[in-house]
XYZ file of C-alpha atoms in Angstrom:
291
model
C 47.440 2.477 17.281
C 47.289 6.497 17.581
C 46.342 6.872 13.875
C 43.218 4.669 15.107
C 43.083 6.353 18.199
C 42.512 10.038 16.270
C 40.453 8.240 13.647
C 37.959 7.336 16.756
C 38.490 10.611 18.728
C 36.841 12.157 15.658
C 34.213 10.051 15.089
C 33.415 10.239 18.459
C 33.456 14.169 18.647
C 31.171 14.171 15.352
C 28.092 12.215 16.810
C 25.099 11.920 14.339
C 26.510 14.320 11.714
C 29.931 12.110 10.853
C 32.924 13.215 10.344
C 34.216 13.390 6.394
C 36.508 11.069 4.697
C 38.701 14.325 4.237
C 38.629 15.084 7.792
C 39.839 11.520 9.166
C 41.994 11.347 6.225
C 43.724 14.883 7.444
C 43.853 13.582 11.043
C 45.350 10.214 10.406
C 48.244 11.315 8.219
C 48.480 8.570 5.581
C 50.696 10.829 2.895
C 50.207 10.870 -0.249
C 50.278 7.077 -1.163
C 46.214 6.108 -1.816
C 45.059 7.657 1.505
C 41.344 6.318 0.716
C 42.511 3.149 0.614
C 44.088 2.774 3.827
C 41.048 4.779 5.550
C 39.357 1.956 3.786
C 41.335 -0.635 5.663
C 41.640 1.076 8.945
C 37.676 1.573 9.155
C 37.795 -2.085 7.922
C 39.765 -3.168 11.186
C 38.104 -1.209 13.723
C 34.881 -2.823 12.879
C 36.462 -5.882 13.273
C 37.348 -4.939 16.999
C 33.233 -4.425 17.216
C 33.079 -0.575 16.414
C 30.395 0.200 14.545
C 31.045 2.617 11.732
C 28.447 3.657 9.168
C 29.138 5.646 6.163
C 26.031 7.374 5.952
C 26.408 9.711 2.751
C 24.281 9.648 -0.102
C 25.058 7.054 -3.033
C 27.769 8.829 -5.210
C 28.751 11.790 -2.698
C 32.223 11.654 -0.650
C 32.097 9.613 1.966
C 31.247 10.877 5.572
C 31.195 8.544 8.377
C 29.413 8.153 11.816
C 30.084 5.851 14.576
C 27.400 4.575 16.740
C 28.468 4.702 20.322
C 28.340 1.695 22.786
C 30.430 -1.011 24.544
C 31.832 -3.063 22.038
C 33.807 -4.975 25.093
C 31.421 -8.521 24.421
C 32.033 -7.737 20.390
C 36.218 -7.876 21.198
C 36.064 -10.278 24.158
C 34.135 -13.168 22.303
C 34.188 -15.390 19.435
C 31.912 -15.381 16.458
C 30.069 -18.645 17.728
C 29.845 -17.158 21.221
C 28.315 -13.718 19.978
C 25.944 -15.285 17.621
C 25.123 -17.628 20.332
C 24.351 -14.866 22.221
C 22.875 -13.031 19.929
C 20.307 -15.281 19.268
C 19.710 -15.394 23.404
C 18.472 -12.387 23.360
C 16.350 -12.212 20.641
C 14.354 -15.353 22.206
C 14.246 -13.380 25.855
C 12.672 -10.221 23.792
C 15.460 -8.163 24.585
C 15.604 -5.715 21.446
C 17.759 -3.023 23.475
C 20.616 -5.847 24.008
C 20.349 -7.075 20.116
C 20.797 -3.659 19.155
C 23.722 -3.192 21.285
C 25.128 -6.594 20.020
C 24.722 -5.613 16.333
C 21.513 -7.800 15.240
C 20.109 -5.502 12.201
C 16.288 -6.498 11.540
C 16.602 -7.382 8.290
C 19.319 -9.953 9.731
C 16.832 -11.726 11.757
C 17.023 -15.278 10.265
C 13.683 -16.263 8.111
C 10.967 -18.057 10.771
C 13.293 -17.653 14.183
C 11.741 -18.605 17.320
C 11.776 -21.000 20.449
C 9.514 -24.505 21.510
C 10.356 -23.332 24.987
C 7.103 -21.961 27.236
C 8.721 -20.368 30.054
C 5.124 -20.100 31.836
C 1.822 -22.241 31.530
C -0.012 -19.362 31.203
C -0.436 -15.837 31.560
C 2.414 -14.974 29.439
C 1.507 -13.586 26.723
C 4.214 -14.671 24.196
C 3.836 -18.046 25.796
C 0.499 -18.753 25.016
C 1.142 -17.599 21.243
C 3.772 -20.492 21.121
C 1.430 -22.747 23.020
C -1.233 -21.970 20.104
C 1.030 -22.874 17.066
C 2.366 -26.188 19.661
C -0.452 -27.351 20.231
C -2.571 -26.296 17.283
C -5.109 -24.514 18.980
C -7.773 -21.124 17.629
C -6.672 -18.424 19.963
C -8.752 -15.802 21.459
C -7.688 -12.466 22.114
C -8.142 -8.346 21.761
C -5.916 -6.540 19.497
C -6.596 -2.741 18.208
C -9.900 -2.519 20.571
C -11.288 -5.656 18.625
C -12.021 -9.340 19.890
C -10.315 -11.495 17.085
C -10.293 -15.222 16.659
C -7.510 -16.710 15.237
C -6.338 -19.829 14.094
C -2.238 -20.025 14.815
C 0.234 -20.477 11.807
C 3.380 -19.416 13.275
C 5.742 -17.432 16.153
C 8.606 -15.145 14.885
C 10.628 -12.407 15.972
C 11.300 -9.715 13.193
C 11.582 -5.733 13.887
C 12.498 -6.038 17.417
C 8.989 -7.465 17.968
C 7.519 -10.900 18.388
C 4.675 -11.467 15.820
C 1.691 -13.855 15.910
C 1.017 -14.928 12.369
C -2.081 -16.433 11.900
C -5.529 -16.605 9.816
C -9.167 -15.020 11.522
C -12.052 -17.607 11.701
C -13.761 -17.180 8.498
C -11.295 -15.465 6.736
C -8.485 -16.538 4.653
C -6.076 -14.025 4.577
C -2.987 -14.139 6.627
C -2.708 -11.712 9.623
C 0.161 -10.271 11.685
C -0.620 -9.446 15.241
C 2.196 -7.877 17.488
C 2.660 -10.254 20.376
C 2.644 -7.375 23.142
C -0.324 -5.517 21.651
C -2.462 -8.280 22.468
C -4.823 -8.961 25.457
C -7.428 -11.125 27.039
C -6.132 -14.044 25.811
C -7.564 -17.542 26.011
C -6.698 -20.487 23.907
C -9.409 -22.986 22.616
C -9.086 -26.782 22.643
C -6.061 -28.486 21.022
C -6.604 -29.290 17.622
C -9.043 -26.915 16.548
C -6.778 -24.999 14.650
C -6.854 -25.287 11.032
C -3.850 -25.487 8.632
C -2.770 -22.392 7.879
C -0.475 -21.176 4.727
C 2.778 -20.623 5.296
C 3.531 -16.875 5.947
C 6.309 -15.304 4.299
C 8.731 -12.456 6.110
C 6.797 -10.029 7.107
C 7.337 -6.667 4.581
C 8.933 -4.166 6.778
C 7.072 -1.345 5.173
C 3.591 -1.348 7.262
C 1.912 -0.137 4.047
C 2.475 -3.822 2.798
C 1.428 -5.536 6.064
C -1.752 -7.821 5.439
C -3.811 -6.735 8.209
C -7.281 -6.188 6.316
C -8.814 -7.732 2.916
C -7.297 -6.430 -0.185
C -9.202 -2.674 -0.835
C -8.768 -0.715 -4.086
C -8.424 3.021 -3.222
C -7.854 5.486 -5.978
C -6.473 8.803 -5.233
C -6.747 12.270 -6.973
C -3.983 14.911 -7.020
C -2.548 17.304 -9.166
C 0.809 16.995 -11.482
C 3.097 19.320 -8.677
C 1.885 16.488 -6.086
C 2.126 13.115 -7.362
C 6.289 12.733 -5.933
C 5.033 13.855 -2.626
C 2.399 10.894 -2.670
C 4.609 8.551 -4.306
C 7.267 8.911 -1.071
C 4.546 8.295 1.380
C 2.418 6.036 0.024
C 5.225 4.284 -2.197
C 4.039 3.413 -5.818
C 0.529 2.844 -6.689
C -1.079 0.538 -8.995
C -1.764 2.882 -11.704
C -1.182 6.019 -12.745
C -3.562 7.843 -15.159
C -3.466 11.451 -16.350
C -6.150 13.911 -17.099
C -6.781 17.007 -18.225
C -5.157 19.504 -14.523
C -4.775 16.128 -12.032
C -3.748 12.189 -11.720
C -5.545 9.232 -10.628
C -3.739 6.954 -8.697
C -4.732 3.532 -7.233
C -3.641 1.514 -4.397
C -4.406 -1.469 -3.099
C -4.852 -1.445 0.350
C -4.466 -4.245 3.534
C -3.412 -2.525 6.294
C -5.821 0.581 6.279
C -4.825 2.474 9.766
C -1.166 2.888 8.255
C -2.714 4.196 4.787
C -5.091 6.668 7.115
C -1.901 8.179 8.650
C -0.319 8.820 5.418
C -3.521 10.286 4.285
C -3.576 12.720 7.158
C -0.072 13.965 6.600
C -0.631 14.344 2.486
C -3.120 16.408 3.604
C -5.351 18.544 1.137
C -2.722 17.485 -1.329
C -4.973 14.567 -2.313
C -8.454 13.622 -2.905
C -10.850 10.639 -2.386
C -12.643 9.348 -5.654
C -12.513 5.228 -5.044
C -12.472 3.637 -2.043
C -16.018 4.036 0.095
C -15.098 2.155 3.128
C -11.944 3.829 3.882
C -13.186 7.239 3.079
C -16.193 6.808 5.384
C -13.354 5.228 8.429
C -11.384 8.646 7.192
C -14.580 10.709 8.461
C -15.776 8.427 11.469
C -11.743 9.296 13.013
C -11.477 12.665 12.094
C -14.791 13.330 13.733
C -13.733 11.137 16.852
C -10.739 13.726 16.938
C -12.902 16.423 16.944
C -15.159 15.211 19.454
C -17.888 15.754 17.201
């Protein structure tokens, strides 16, 4: 118990940096007999007890470790159905600080979660989103300054956020609306949703979200520039050389996310496909500017 005790001690004292797997190796005094192994074991254990301990070095370096602080007295004081009975409580009550706490990781979030409990009629915003897939029904509402109408597919809870999934009259491409972003909301008349195809996890990368239709965007930069693009805007279509610069083209749906990327690439990139998000490039910049 006081090898563990100066194992956590320095974990604790190291914060966000970590402490090295030479350091708690020195501190614990295993000997000479495989001390990575039983550092193995002992970090093994403590996560058992609910610490949580992340080895956050780079694939192939020596291992360094960081603990994340909090009260791991539920973690030790329950059993596994308990926590993950709990776990899942707060997940449906939209608590994201207490799943955090209780060790939910977002890409744990089972596929589709949600709840057929409305705690309110109406006025509740996640409420009526249930009551539109329940009961089948378009829903009206604002999101991002615009007045949508949507016809309801499904509910879930992914990213710490609740998600309306659902397809825009006269459209057939599947849409994710955050639950909490949305306002004035009114639903229509049961039943006049239609069916709606079945939407699969959301991506986590907002790049890949499907908020608008499908746009091809090709981008020009030079040789020095292209790894800089690729880790912002992740890999493109296509790639094509020329004579000083490359061409490359995305395919865009969610074009506020690509906008942002484009304003921190800067003057590293260029323009020469893509009309309708190069003229919503200008209209923001000059809204920015006040112009």
């Amino acid at each position: 118990m006081q090898r563990l005790a100066r194992i956590l001690a320095v974990l604790d004292d190291a914060g966000v940096v970590g402490a090295t797997a030479e350091r708690l190796i020195s501190v614990a005094g295993y000997g000479d007999k495989a001390p990575e192994d039983q550092l193995g074991v002992d970090l093994k254990n403590l996560k058992k007890q609910g610490w949580q301990i992340d080895n956050v070095a780079p694939a192939g370096a020596p291992g360094r470790y960081r603990m994340v602080s909090g009260d791991n007295r539920l973690q030790v004081k329950l059993t596994a159905p308990q926590r993950a009975a709990l776990q899942r409580a707060v997940l449906l009550a939209e608590r994201s600080d207490l799943a955090k706490r209780l060790g939910v990781r977002p890409a744990a979030v089972p596929e589709g979660i949600g709840s057929i409990v409305i705690r309110k009629p109406k006025g509740d915003k996640l409420s009526l989103a249930f009551q539109s897939v329940q009961l089948r029904s378009r829903i009206r509402f604002t999101y991002k300054g615009t007045s949508r109408l949507v016809h309801p597919g499904t509910v879930r809870f992914q990213n710490y956020k609740w998600y309306l999934s659902g397809v825009e009259d006269g459209s057939d491409l599947v849409k994710h609306f955050v639950v909490s972003e949305m306002s004035d909301i009114a639903l229509e008349t049961p039943g006049t949703g239609a069916e709606v195809p079945s939407a699969r996890r959301i991506p986590l990368h907002p790049l890949r979200w499907e908020v608008d239709a499908p746009t091809e965007v090709t981008l020009r930069t030079t040789r020095d520039f292209v790894p800089d693009v690729i880790r912002w805007l992740n890999e493109p279509d296509t790639q094509v050389e020329r004579d000083d610069a490359v061409d490359l083209t995305y395919t865009v749906t969610h074009r506020h996310a690509f906008r942002a990327r484009l304003y921190v690439l800067g003057p590293r990139v260029t323009i020469t496909q893509g009309a309708d998000v190069y003229d919503e490039l200008v209209v923001e910049l000059r809204d920015m500017a006040g112009l």
